[in-house]
Coordinates of C-alpha atoms and ligand atoms in Angstrom, one line a residue:
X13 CA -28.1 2.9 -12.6
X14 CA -24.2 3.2 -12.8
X15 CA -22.6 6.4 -12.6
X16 CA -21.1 7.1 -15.7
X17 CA -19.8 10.6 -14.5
X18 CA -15.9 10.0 -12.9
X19 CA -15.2 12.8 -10.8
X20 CA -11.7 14.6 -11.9
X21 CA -10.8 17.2 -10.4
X22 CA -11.5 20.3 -12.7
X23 CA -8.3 21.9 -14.2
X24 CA -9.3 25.4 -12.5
X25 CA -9.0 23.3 -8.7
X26 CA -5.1 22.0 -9.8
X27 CA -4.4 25.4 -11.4
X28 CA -4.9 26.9 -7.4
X29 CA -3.1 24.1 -6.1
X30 CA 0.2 25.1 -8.3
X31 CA -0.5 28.4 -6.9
X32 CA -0.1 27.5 -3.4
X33 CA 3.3 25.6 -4.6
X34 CA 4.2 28.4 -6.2
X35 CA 3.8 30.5 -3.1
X36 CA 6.0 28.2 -1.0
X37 CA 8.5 27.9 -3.5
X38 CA 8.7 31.8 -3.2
X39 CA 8.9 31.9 0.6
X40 CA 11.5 28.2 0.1
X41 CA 13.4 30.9 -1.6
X42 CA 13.4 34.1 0.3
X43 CA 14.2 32.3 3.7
X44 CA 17.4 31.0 1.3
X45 CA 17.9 27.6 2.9
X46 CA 16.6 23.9 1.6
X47 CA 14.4 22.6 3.6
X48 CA 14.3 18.6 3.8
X49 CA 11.6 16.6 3.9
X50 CA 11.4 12.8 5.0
X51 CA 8.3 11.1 3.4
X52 CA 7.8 7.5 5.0
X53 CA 5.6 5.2 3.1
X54 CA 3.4 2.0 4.8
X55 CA 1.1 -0.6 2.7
X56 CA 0.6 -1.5 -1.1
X57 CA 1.9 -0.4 -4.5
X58 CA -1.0 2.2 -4.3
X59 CA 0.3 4.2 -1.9
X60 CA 3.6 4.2 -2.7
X61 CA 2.3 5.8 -5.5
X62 CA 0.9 8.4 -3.7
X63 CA 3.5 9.2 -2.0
X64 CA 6.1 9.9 -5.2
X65 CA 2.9 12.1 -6.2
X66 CA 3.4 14.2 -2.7
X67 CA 7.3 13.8 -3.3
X68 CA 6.8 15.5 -6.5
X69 CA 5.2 18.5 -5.1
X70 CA 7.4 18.9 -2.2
X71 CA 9.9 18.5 -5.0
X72 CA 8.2 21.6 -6.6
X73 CA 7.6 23.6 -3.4
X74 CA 11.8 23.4 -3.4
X75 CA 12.1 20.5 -0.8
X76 CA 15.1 18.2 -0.9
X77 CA 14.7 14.6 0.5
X78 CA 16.5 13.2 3.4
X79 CA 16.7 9.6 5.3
X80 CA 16.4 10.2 8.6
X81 CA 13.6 12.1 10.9
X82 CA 15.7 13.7 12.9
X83 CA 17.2 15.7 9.8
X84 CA 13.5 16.6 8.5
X85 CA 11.6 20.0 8.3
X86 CA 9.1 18.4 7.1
X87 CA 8.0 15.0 7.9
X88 CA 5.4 13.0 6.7
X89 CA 4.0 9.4 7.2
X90 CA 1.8 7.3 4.4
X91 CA -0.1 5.2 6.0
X92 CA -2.0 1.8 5.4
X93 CA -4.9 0.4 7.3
X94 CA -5.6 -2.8 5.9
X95 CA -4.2 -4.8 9.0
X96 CA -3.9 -3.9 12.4
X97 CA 0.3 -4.4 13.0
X98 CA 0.3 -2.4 10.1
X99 CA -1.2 0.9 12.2
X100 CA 0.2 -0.2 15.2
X101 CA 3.5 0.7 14.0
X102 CA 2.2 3.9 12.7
X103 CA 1.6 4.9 16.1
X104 CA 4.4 3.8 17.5
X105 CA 6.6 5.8 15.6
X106 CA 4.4 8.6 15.8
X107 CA 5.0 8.4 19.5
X108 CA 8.6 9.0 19.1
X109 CA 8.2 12.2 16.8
X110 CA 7.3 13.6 20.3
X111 CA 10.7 13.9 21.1
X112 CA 12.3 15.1 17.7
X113 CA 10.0 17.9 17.9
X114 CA 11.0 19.3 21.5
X115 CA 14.4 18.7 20.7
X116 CA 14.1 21.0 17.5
X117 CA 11.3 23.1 19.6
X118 CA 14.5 23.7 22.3
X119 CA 16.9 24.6 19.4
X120 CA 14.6 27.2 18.4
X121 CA 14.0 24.9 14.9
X122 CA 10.5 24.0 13.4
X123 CA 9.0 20.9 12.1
X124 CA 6.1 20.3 10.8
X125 CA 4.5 16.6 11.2
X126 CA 1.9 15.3 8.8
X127 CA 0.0 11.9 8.7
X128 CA -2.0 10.9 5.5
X129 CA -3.5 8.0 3.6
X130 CA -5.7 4.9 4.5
X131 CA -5.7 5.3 8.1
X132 CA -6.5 8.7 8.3
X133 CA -9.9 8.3 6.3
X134 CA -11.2 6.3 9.1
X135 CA -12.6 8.6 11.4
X136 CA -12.0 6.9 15.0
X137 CA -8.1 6.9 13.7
X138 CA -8.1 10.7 13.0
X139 CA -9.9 11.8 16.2
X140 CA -7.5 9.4 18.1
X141 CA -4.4 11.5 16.8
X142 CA -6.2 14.8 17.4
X143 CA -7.0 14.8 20.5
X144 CA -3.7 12.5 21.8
X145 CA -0.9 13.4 19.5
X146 CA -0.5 16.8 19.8
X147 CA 2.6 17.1 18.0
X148 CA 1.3 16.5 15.0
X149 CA 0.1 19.4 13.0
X150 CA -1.4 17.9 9.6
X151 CA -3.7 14.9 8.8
X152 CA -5.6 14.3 5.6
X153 CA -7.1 11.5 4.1
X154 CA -6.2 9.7 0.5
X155 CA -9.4 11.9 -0.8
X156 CA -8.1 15.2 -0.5
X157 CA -3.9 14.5 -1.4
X158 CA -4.8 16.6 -4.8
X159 CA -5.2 19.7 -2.0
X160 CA -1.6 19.1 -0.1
X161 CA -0.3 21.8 -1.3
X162 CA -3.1 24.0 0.0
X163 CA -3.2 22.3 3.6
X164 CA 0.5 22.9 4.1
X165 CA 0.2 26.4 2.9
X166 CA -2.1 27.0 6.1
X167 CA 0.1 24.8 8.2
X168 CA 3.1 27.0 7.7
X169 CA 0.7 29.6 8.4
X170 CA -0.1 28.0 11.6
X171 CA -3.4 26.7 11.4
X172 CA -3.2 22.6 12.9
X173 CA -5.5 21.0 10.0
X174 CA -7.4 18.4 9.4
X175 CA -8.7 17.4 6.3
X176 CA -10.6 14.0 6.4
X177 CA -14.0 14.6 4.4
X178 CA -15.2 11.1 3.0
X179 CA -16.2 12.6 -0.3
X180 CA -15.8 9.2 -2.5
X181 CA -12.6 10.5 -4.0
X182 CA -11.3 12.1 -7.2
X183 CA -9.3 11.8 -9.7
X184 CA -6.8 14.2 -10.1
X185 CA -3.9 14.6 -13.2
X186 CA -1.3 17.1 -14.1
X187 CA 0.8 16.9 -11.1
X188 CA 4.6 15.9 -11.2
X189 CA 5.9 12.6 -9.7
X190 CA 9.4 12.5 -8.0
X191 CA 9.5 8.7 -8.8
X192 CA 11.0 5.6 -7.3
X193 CA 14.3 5.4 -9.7
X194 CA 14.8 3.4 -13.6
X195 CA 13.7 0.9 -14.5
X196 CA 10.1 0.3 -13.0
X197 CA 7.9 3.0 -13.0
X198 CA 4.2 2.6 -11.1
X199 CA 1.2 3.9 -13.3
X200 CA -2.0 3.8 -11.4
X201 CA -4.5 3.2 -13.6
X202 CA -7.6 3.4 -11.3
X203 CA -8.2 4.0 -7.6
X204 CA -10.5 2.5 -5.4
X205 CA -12.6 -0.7 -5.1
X206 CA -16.4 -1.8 -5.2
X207 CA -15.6 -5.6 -4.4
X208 CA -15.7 -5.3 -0.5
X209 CA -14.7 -8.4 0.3
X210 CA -16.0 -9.0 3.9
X211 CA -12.6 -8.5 5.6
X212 CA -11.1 -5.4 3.7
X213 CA -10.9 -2.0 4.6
X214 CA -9.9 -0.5 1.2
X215 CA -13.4 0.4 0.0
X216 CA -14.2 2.2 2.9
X217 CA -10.8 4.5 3.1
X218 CA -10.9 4.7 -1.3
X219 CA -13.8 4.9 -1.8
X220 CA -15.7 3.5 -4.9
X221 CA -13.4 2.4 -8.2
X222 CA -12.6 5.3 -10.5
X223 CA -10.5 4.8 -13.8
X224 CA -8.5 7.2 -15.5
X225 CA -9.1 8.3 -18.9
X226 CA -7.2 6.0 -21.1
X227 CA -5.0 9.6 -22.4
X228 CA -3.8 10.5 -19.2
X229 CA -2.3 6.9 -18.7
X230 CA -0.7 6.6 -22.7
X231 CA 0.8 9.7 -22.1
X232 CA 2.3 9.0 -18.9
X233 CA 3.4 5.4 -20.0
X234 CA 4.9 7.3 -23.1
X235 CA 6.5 10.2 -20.2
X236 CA 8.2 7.2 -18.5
X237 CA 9.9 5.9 -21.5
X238 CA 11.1 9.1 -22.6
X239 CA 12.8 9.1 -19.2
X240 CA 14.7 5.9 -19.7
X241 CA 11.7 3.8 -17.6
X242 CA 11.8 0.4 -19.4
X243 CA 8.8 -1.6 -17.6
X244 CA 5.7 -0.1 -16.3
X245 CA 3.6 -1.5 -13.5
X246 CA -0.3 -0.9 -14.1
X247 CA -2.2 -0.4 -10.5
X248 CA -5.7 -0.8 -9.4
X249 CA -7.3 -3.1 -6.7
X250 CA -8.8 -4.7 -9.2
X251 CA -7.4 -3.6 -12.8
X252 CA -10.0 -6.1 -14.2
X253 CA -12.9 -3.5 -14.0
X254 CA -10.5 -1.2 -15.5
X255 CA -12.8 1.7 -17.8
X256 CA -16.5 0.2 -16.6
X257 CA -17.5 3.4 -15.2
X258 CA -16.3 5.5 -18.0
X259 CA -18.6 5.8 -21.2
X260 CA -16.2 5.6 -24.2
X261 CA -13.1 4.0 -21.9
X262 CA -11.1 0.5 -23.4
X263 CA -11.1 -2.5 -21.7
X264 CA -8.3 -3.5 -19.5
X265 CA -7.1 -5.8 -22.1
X266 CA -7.4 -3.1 -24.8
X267 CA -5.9 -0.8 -22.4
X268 CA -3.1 -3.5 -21.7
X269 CA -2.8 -3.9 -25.9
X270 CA -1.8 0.1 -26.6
X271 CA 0.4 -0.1 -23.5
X272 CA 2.3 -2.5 -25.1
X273 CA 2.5 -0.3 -28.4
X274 CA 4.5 2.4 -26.7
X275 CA 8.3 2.4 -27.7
X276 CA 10.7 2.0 -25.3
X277 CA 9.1 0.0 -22.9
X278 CA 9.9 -3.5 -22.6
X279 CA 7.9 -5.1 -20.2
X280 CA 4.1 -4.6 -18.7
X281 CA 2.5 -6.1 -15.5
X282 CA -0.4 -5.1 -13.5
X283 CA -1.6 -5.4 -10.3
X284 CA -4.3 -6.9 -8.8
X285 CA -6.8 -9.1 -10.4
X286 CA -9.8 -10.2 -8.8
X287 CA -10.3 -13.9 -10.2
X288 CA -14.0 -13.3 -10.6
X289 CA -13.0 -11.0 -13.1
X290 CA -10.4 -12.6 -15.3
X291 CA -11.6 -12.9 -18.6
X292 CA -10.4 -15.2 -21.9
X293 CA -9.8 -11.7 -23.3
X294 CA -7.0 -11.1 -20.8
X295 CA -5.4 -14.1 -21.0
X296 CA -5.2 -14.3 -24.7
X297 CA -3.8 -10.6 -24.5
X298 CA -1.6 -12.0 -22.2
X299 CA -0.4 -14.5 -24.3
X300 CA -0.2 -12.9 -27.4
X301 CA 1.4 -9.7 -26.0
X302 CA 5.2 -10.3 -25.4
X303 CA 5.9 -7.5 -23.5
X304 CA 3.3 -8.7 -21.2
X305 CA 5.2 -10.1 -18.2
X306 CA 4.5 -14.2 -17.9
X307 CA 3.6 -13.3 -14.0
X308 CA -0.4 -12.9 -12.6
X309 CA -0.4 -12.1 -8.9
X310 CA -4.3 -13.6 -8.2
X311 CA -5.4 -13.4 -4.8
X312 CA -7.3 -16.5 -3.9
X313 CA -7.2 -16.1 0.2
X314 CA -8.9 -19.4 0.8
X315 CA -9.2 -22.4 -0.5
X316 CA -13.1 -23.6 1.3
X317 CA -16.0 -22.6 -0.7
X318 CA -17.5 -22.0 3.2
X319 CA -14.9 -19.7 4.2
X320 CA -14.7 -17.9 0.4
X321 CA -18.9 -17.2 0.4
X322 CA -18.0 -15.5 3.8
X323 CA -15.6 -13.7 2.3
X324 CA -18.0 -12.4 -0.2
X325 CA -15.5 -13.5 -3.0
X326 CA -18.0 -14.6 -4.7
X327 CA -15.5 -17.5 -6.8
X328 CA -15.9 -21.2 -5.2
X329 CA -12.2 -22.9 -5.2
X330 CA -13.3 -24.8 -8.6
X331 CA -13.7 -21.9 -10.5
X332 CA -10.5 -20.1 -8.9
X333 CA -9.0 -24.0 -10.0
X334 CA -10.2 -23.6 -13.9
X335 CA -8.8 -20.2 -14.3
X336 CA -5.2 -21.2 -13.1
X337 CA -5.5 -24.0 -16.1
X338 CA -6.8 -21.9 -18.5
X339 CA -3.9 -19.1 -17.8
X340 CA -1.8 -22.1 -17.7
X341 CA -2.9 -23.4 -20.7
X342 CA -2.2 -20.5 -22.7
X343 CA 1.2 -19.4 -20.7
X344 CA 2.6 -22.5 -19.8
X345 CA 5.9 -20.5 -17.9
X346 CA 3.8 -18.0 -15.8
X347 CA 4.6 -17.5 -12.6
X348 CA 2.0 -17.2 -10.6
X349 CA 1.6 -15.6 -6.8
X350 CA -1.1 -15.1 -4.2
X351 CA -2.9 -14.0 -1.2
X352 CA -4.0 -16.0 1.8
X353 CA -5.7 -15.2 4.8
X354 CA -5.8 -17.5 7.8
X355 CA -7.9 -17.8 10.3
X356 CA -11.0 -15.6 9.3
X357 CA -13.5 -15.8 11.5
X358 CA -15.4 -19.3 11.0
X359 CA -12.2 -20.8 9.4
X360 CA -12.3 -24.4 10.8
X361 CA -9.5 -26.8 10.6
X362 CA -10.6 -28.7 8.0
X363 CA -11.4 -25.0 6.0
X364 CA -8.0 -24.2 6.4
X365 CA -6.7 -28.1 5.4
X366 CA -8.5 -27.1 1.9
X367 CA -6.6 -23.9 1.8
X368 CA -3.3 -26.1 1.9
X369 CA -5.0 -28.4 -0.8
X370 CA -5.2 -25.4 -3.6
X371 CA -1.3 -24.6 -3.1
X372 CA -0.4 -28.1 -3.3
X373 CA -2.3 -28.3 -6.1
X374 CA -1.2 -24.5 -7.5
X375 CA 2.0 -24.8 -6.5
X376 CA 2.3 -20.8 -6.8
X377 CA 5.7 -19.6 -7.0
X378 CA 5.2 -17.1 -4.0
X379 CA 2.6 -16.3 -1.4
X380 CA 1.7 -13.2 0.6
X381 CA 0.0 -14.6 3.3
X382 CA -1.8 -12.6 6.5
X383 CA -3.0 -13.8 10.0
X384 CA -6.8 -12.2 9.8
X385 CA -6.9 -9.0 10.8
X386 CA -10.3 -7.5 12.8
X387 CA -11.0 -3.7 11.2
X388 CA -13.5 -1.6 12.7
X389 CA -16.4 -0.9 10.6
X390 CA -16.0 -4.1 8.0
X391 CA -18.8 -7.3 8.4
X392 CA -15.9 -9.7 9.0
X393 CA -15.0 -7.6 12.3
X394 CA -18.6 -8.5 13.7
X395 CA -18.5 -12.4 12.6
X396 CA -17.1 -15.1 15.2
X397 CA -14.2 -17.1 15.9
X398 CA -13.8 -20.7 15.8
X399 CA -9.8 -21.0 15.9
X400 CA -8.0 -19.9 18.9
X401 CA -4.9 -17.6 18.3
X402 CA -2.3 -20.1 19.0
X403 CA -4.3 -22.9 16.6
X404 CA -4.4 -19.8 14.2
X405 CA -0.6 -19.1 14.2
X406 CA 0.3 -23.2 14.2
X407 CA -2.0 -23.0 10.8
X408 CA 0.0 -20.1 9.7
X409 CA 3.5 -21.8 10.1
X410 CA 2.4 -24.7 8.9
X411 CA 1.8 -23.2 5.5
X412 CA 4.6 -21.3 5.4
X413 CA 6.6 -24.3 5.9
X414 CA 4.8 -26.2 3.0
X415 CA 5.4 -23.2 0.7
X416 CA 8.6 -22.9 1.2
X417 CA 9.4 -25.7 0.2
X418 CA 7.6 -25.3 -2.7
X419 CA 8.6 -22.3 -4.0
X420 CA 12.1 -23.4 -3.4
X421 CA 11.7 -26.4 -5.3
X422 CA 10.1 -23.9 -8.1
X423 CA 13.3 -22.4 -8.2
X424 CA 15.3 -24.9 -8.2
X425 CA 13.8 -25.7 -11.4
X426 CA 15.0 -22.2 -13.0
X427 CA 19.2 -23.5 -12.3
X428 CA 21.0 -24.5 -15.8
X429 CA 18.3 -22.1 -17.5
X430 CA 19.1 -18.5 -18.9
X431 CA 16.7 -15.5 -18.4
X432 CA 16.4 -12.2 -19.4
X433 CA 16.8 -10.0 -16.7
X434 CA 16.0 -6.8 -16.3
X435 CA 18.5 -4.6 -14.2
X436 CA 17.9 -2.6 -10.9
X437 CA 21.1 -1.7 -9.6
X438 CA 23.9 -2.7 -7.4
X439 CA 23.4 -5.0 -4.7
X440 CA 23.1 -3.5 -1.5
X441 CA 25.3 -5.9 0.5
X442 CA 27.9 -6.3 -2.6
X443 CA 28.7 -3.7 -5.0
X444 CA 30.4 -6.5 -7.3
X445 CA 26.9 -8.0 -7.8
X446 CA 23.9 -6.5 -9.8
X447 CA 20.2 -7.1 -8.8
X448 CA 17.4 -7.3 -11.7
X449 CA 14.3 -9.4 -12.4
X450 CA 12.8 -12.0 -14.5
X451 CA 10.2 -11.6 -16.7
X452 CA 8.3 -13.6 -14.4
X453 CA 8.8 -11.2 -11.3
X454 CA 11.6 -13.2 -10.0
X455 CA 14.7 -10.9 -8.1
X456 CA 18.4 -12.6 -9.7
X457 CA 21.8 -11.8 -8.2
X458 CA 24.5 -11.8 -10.6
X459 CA 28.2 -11.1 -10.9
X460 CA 28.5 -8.4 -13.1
X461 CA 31.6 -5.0 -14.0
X462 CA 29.8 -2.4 -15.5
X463 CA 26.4 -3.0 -16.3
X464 CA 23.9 -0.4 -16.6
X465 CA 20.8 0.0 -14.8
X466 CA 17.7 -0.8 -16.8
X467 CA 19.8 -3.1 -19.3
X468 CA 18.0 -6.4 -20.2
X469 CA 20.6 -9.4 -20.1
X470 CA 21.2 -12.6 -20.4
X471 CA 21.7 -14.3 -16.7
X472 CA 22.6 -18.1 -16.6
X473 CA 21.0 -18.9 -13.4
X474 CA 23.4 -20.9 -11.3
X475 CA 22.0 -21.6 -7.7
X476 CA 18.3 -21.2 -6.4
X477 CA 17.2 -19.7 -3.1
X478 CA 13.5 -19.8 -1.7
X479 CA 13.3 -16.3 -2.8
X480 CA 15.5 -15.7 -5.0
X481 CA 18.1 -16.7 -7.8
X482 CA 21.8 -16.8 -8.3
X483 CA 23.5 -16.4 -11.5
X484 CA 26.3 -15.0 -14.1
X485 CA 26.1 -13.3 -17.5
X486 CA 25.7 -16.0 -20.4
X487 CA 28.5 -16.0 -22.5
Ligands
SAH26 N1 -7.1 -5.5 -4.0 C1 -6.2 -6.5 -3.8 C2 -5.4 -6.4 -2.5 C3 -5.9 -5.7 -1.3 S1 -5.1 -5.8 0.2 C4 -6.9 -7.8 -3.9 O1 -8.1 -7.8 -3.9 O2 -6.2 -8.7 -4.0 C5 -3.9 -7.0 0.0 C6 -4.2 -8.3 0.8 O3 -4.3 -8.1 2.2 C7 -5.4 -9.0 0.4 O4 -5.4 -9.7 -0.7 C8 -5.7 -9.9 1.7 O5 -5.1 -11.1 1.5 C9 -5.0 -9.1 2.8 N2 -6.0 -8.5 3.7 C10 -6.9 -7.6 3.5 N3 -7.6 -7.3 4.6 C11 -7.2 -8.1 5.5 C12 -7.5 -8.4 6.9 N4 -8.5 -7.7 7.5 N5 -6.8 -9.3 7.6 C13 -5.8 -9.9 7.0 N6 -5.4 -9.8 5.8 C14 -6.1 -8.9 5.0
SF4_27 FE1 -10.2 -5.4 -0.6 FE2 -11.5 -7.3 -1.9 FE3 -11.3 -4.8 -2.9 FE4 -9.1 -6.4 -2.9 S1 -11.0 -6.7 -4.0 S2 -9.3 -4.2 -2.2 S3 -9.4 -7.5 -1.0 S4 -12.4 -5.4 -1.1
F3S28 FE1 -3.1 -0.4 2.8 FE2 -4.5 1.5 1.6 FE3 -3.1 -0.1 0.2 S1 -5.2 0.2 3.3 S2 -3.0 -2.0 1.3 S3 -2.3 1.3 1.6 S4 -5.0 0.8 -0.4

């Protein structure tokens, strides 16, 4: 039977945990300096959500943010495990905190070092950093972030903590976010995943899917509008299952629908769908709901029924094919992304040629694609090779080279058009020139004096790029 009993976090647990901020507010205050902190983040949309929620109680705790290590009190990494190079560099930069420290050590100057998320809820990774990085003082996994505040409390202390417990996660509210700037603001809406795909460590360092009470999410959507947010993104693994372990939750589509009824903001996405989960409900919500973005990021990672059963995707590339029409059917201008994997273990040649067949018959606007990746403790890491590593990387280039051109071509189509774009800010190369976004997800650069952040405009798109557009304002 399912569990129909979400763990939250009880209100009396976060009330202790504002103590402990609280208490190192007081003590920010009596030693009468701000201290900086330097929160780097690694991996998906989901963690970077995270890490405004740790920003916001540093933020609360009296912390002030700076750029650079080297200027830190306080500095913590975010990590992601989902593909090797991705901890790799973790450790690498790790390795180099070594020598900040002594160097503040020898100035008669603390810092503390902390590691947290994906990584550190796999327990050969934690016991790696204990016993051979020294220098770092705090680790604790993605299921205990609700108790930072706590664990730094008996850091500064002096206790060296670790706090890794693999207790299937929580969900925890009332805490404030020091978020990523107007316009977009990320809402998680659900944590976790019970897909495991054969490859993917996520349900092992997230433990099993958890949604949040429909309330908690309205009034945060309705908190980020009343701070000049204008588009939200939704987040979950697979947003899809959205509410199926809570008694009286919505949908995801009725969730999407009183998203949409909240003033002020403009436009909605979510990410990530799991195509085996798509259903016509979404996609006529989609369609009928204008502030609902015209952009679906689904995953399809292969394109062999072989190599997708070993995935355990549990689609065949037909199905994955009638979904695309359907969507297109009913949104004829979405833009449409995905995820590829190549060379997982038993991936032929021939697998991989059918890969290539679904996006030249997709033609997706952008791919995210990924060499496979071996992680400890998933069934694909025990499953063998047939591709060498150099057949895997020709592969690899080979489809990058075919989607270039495609996606170029796809935005070639956009030049002559107008679109409302959505804006971020000032380019970073050239303050004469704004950055914003599409409704479809697509980044424009465009000559502009004067133009607010978070402004919807009209953009005559002049010249296309592979990845992104150039325009002007429309008269
Ligand atoms: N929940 C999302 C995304 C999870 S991770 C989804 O289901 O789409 C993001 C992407 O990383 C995946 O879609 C997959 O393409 C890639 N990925 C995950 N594990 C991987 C591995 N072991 N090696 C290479 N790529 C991987
Ligand atoms: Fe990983 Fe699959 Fe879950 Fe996505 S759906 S997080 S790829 S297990
Ligand atoms: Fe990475 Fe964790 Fe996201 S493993 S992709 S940061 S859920």
């Amino acid at each position: 039977m399912k569990d129909k009993t979400p763990k939250y976090i009880s209100d009396a647990e976060m009330h202790k945990q504002r103590e402990y901020i609280a208490k190192i507010h007081a003590e920010v205050e009596r030693a009468g300096r701000v201290p900086l902190a330097f929160v780097e983040t690694y991996g998906c949309q989901q963690n970077t959500s995270d890490s405004e929620k740790i920003k916001g109680m540093l933020s609360d705790m009296g912390f002030d943010f700076c750029d650079k290590p080297e200027d830190a009190d306080f500095i913590l990494y975010n990590t992601c495990a989902v593909r090797e190079n991705a901890e790799l560099r973790v450790f690498g930069n790790l390795g180099a905190l070594k020598n900040i420290k002594r160097r503040r050590e020898n100035e008669n100057k603390n810092v503390i070092i902390a590691v947290c998320g994906c990584m550190m809820q796999q327990e050969h990774i934690a016991k790696r950093i204990k016993s051979k990085y020294k220098h770092v003082d705090l680790v604790f996994g993605t299921h205990a972030l609700y108790r930072f505040p706590q664990l730094l409390d008996a850091v500064i202390a002096g206790g060296r903590i670790f706090d890794i417990e693999n207790s299937d996660g929580a969900v925890f509210e009332d805490i404030s976010y020091k978020r990523d700037g107007i316009p977009l603001a990320k809402i998680p809406i659900m944590y976790g995943c019970n897909n495991f795909c054969t490859y993917c460590i996520v349900p092992y360092v997230r433990g099993r899917e958890r949604s949040r009470s429909a309330k908690k999410i309205l009034d945060e959507v309705r908190d980020v509008a009343s701070k000049g947010y204008r588009e939200v993104m939704l987040l979950g693994q697979n947003v899809n299952s959205y509410g199926n372990d809570l008694e009286t939750g919505l949908s995801f589509p009725q969730l999407l629908r009183e998203v949409c009824r909240v003033k002020g903001i403009e436009r909605v996405r979510f990410m990530t769908s799991h195509p085996k989960d798509i259903s016509d409900e979404l996609i006529k919500t989609m369609a009928e709901e204008k502030k609902i973005c015209n952009q679906l990021h689904l995953p399809v990672q292969s394109g062999s029924d072989r190599v997708l059963k070993l995935m355990n995707r549990k689609y065949t590339a037909e199905q994955y094919l009638s979904i695309v029409k359907k969507v297109r059917a009913a949104i004829p201008d979405i833009v449409l992304t995905t995820d590829i994997i190549v060379g997982f273990p038993g991936e032929t040649n021939e697998d991989f040629e059918e890969t290539l067949n679904i996006l030249k018959e997709v033609e997706y606007d952008t791919i995210f694609s990924f060499i496979f990746s071996k992680r400890e403790g998933t069934p694909a890491a025990k499953m063998e090779d047939c591709l060498t590593d150099e057949e895997k990387h020709r592969n690899f280039d080979r489809m990058l080279e075919l989607q270039n051109e495609i996606s170029r071509r796809k935005n070639e189509a956009y030049t002559g058009t107008v679109q409302k774009v959505l804006t971020e800010g000032a380019s970073k190369t050239n303050p004469e020139t704004m950055t914003g976004r599409t409704e479809g997800g697509k980044v424009v650069n465009f000559k502009a004096k004067d133009c607010a952040v978070g402004q919807i405009v009209n953009v005559k798109i002049t010249n296309a790029q592979t990845w992104s557009l150039t325009g002007e304002i429309a008269k």
